[in-house]
CSV table of C-alpha atoms and ligand atoms in Angstrom, one decimal:
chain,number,residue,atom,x,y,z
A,1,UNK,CA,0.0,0.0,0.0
A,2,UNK,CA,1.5,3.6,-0.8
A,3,UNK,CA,1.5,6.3,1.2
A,4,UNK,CA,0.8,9.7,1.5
A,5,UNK,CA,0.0,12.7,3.4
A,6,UNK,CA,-3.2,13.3,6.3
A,7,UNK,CA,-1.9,16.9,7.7
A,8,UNK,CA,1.6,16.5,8.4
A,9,UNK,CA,1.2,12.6,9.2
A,10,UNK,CA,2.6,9.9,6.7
A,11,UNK,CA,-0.7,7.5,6.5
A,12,UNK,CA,-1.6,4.6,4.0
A,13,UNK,CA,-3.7,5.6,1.2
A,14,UNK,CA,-6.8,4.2,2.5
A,15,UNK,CA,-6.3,5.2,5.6
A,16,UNK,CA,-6.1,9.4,4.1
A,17,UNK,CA,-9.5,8.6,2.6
A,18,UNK,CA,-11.3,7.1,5.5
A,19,UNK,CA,-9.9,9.5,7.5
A,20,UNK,CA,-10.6,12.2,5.3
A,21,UNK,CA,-14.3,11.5,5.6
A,22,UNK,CA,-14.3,11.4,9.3
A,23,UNK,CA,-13.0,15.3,9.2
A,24,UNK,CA,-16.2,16.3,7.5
A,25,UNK,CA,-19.1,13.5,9.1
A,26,UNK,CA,-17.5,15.4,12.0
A,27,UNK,CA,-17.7,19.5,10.8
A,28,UNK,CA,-20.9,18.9,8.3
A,29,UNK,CA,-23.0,20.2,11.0
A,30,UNK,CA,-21.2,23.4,11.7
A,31,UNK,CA,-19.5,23.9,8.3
A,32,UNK,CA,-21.3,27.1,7.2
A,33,UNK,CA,-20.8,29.3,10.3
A,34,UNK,CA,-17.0,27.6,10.9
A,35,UNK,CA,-16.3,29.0,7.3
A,36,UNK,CA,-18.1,32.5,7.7
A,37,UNK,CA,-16.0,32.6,11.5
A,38,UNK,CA,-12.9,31.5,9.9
A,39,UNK,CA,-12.2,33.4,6.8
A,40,UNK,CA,-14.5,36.5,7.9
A,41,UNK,CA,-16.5,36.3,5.2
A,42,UNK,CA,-14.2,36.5,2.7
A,43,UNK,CA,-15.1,32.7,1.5
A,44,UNK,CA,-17.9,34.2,0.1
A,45,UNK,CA,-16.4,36.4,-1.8
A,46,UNK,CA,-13.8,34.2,-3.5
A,47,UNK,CA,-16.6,32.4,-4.4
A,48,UNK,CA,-18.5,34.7,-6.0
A,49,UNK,CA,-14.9,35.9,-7.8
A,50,UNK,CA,-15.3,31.4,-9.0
A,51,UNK,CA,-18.8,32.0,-10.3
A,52,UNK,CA,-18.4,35.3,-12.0
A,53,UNK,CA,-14.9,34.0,-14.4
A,54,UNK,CA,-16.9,30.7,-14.5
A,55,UNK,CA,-19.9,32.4,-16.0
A,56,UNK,CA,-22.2,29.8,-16.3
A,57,UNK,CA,-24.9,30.5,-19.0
A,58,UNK,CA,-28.4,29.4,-19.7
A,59,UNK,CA,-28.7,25.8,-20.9
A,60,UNK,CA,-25.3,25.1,-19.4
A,61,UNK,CA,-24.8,21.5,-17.8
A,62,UNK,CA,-22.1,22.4,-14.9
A,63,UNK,CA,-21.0,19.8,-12.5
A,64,UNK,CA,-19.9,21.5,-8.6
A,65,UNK,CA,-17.5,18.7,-7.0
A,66,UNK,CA,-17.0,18.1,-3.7
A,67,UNK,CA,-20.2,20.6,-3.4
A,68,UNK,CA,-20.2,19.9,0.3
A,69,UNK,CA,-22.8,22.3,1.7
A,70,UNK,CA,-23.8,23.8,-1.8
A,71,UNK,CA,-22.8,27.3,-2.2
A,72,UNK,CA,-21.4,27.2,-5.7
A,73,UNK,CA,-24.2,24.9,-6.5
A,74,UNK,CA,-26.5,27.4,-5.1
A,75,UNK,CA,-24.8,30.6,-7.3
A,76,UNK,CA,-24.6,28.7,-10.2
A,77,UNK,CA,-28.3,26.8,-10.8
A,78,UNK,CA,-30.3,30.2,-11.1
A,79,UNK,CA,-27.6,31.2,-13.8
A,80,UNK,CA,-28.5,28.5,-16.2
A,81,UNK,CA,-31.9,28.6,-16.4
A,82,UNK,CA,-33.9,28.4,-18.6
A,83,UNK,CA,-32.3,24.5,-19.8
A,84,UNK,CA,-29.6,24.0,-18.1
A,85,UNK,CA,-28.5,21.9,-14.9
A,86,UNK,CA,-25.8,21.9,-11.8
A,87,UNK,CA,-24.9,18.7,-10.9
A,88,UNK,CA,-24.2,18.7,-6.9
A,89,UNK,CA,-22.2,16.2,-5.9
A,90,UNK,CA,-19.6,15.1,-3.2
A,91,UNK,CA,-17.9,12.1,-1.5
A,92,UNK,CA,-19.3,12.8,1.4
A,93,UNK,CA,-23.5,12.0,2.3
A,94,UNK,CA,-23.4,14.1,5.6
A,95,UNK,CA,-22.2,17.2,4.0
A,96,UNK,CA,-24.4,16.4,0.7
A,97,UNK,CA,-27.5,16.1,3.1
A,98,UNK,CA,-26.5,19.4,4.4
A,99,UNK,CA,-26.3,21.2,1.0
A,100,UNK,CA,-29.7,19.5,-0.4
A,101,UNK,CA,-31.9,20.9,2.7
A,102,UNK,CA,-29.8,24.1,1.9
A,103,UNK,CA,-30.4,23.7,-1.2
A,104,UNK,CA,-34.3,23.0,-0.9
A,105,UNK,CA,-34.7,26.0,1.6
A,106,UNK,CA,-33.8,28.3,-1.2
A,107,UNK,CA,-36.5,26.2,-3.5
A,108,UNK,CA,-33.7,24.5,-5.4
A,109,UNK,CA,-33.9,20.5,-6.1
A,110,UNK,CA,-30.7,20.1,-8.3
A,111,UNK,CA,-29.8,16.1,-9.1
A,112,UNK,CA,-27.3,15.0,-5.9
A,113,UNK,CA,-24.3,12.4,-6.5
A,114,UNK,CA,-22.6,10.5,-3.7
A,115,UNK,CA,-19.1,10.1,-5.6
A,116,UNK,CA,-15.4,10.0,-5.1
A,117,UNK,CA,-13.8,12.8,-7.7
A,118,UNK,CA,-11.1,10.3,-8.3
A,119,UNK,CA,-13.7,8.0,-10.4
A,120,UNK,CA,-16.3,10.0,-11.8
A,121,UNK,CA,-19.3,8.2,-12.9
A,122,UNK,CA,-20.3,10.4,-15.7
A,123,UNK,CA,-19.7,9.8,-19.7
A,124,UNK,CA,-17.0,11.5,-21.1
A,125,UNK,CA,-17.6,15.3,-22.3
A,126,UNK,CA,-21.1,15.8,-20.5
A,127,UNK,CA,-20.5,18.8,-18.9
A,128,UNK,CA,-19.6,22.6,-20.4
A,129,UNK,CA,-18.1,23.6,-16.3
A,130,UNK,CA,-16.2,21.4,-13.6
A,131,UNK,CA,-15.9,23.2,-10.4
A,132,UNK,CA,-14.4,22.0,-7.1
A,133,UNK,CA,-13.9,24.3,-4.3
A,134,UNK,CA,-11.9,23.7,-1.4
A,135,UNK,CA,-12.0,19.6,-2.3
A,136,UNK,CA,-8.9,19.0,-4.1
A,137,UNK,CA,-6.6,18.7,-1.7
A,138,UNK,CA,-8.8,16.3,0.2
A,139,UNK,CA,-8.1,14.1,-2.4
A,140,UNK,CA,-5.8,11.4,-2.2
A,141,UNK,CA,-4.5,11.3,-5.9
A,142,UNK,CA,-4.9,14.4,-7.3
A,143,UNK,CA,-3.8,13.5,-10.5
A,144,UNK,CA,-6.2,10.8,-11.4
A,145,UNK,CA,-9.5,13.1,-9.8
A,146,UNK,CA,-8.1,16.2,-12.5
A,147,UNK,CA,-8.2,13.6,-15.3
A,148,UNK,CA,-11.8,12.8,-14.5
A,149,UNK,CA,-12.6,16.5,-14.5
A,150,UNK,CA,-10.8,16.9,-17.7
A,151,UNK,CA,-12.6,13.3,-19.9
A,152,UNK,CA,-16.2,14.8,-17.9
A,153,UNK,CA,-15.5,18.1,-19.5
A,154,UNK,CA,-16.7,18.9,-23.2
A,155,UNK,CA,-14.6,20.4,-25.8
A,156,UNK,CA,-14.0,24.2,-25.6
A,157,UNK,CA,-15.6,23.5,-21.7
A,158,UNK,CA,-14.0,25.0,-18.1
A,159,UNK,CA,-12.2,23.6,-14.9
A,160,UNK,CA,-12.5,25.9,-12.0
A,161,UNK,CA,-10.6,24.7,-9.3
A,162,UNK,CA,-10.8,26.9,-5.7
A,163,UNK,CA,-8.6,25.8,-3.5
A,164,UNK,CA,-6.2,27.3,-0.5
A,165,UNK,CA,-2.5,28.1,-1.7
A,166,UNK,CA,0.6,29.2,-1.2
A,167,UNK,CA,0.7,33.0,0.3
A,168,UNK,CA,3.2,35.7,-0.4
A,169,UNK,CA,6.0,35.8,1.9
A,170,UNK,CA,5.0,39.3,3.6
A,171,UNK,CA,2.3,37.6,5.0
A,172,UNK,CA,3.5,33.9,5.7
A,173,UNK,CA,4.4,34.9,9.4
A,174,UNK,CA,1.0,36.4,10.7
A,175,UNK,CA,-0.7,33.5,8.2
A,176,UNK,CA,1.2,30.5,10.2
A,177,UNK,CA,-0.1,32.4,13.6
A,178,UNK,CA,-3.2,32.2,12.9
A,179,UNK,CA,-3.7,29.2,11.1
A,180,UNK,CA,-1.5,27.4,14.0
A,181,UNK,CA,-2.6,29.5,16.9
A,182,UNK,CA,-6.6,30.5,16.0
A,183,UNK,CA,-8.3,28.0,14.1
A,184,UNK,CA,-8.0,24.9,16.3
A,185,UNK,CA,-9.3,27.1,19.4
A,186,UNK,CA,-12.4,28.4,16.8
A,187,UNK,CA,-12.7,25.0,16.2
A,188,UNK,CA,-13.0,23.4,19.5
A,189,UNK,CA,-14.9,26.2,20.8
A,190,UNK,CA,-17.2,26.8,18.0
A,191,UNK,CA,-17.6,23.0,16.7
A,192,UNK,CA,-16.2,21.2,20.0
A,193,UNK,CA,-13.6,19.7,17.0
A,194,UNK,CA,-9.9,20.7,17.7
A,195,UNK,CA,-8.2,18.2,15.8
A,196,UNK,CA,-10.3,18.6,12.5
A,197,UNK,CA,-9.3,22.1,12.4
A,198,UNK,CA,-5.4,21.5,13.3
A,199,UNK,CA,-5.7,19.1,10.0
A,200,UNK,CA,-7.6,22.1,7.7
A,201,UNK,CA,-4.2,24.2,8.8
A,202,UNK,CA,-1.9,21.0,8.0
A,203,UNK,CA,-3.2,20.2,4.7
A,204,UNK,CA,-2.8,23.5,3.6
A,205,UNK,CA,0.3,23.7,3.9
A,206,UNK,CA,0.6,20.2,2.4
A,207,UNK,CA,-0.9,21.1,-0.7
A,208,UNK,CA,1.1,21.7,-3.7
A,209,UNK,CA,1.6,25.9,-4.5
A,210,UNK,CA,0.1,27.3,-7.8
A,211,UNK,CA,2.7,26.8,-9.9
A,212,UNK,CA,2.5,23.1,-9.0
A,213,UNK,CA,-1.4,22.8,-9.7
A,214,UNK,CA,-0.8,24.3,-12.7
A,215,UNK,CA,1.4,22.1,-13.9
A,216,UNK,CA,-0.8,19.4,-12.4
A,217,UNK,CA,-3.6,20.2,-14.9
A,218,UNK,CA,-1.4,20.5,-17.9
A,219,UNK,CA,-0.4,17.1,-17.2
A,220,UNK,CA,-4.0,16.1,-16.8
A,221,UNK,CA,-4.4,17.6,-20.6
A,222,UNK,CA,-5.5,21.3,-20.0
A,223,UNK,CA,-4.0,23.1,-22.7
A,224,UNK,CA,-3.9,26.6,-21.1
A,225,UNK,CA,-4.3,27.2,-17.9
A,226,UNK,CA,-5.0,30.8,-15.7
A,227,UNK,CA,-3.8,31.3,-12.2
A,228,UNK,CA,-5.6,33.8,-10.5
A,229,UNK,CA,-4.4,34.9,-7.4
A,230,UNK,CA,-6.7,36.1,-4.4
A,231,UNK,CA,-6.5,37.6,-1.1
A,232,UNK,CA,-2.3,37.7,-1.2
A,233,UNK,CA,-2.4,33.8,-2.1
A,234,UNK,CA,-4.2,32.9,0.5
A,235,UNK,CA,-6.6,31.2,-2.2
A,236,UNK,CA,-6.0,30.9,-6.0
A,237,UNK,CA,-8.7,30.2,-8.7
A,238,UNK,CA,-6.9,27.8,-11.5
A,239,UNK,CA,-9.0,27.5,-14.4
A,240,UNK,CA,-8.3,25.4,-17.5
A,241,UNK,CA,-9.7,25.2,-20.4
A,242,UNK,CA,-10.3,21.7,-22.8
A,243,UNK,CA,-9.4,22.2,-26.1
B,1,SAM,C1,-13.7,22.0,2.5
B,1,SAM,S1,-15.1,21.1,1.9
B,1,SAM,C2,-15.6,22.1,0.5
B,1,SAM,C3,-17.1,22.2,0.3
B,1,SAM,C4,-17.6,23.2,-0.7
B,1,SAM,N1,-17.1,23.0,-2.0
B,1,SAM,C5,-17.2,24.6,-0.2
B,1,SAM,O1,-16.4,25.2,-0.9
B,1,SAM,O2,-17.8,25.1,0.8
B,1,SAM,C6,-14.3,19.8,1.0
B,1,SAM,C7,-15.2,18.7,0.5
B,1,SAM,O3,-14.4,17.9,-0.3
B,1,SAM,C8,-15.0,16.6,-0.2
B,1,SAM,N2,-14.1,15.5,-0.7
B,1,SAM,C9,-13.0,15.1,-0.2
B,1,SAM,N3,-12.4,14.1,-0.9
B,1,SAM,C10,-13.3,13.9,-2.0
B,1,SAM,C11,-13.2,13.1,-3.1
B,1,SAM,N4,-12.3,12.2,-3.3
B,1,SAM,N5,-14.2,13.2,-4.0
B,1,SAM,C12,-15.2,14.1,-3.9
B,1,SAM,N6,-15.3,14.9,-2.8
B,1,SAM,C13,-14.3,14.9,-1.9
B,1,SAM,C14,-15.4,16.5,1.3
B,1,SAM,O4,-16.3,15.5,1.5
B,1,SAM,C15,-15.9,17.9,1.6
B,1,SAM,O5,-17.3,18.0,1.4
């Protein structure tokens, strides 16, 4: 069995998975006020920065991976209407279950898929937007989950992909303070969950900087892709395009 990285620990691959899901059964409940407490808000905003270059359009079949608790799914549906369809899935039910009643409050039913980025269970070229925010580097092999975006995208169609990065230098110091120092106390006050928070700070640091995703989704057969940096590289927005 290979290994790989949980946090900072060295684990066995489906160990990283298993464990992986017991962060989020754990923080489903209190996801959506842990991210609004954590990031100030500013969550929000990146997000709405991923649905505005996305531009989804009417008729547009878009599929949101690891949708969690739904808020790009929730942007996105009203955009393409009349005809077209968001796709909300995720490999985990508890934060899915959140997202649909989220969903449903706002008078949204969109079609909801239990399923593991890394094996996609859609034909290839069905969708005209992949978009998968804050998921990625919960994945075990990041490769093989971009090349599933890539086959489920069409011709000409987007990959979006949200994800925590590497930040510029001035602000690396007051960045490892707070991730270090802040977020596991807001998470075991807030969510009674130290330890899930401690890993969110770990695995940020464990994923691989822009110029590595980049380079990741070339490989996976994106022929151009934009980096766009937010919030001092706190967060970056990759999209690639299928040609
Ligand atoms: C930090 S949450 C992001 C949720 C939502 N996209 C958002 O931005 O608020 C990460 C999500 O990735 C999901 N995830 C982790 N590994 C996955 C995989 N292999 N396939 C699909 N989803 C995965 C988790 O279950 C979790 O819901």
């Amino acid at each position: 069995m290979s290994q790989t990285h949980f946090g900072f620990q060295t684990v066995d691959e489906h160990e990283k998975a298993r464990r992986v899901r017991e962060v989020f059964d754990s923080v489903a409940p209190r996801y959506d006020l842990m991210n609004d407490l954590m990031s100030a808000g500013l969550h929000r905003w990146w997000k709405a920065y991923t649905v505005m270059v996305a531009n989804p359009q009417p008729g547009q079949c878009v599929l949101d991976i690891a949708g969690g608790t739904g808020d790009l799914g929730l942007a996105m549906a009203p955009k393409v209407q009349p005809g077209g369809t968001v796709v909300h899935t995720d490999i985990n039910e508890a934060m899915l279950r959140v997202g649909r009643d989220r969903l449903l409050d706002h008078g949204l039913v969109l079609p909801t898929v239990v399923c593991d980025a890394e094996r996609l269970p859609f034909a290839d070229g069905q969708f005209d937007l992949v978009t998968v925010a804050f998921g990625l580097r919960n994945m075990t092999h990041k490769e093989l989950a971009l090349g599933e975006m890539y086959r489920s995208l069409k011709v000409g169609g987007k990959l979006l992909v949200l994800e925590f990065s590497k930040v510029a230098p001035l602000l690396q110091k007051a960045y490892d303070w707070y991730s270090f120092h802040v977020l596991p106390r807001l998470g075991r006050w807030v969510a009674n969950d130290e330890a899930s928070y401690r890993y969110l700070a770990e695995s940020i640091r464990m994923h691989p900087d822009q110029e590595t995703v980049r380079n990741m989704m070339r490989a996976a057969g994106f022929a151009h892709v934009d980096v766009h940096n937010l919030t001092g590289g706190v967060v970056a927005l990759h999209v690639g395009l299928k040609v």
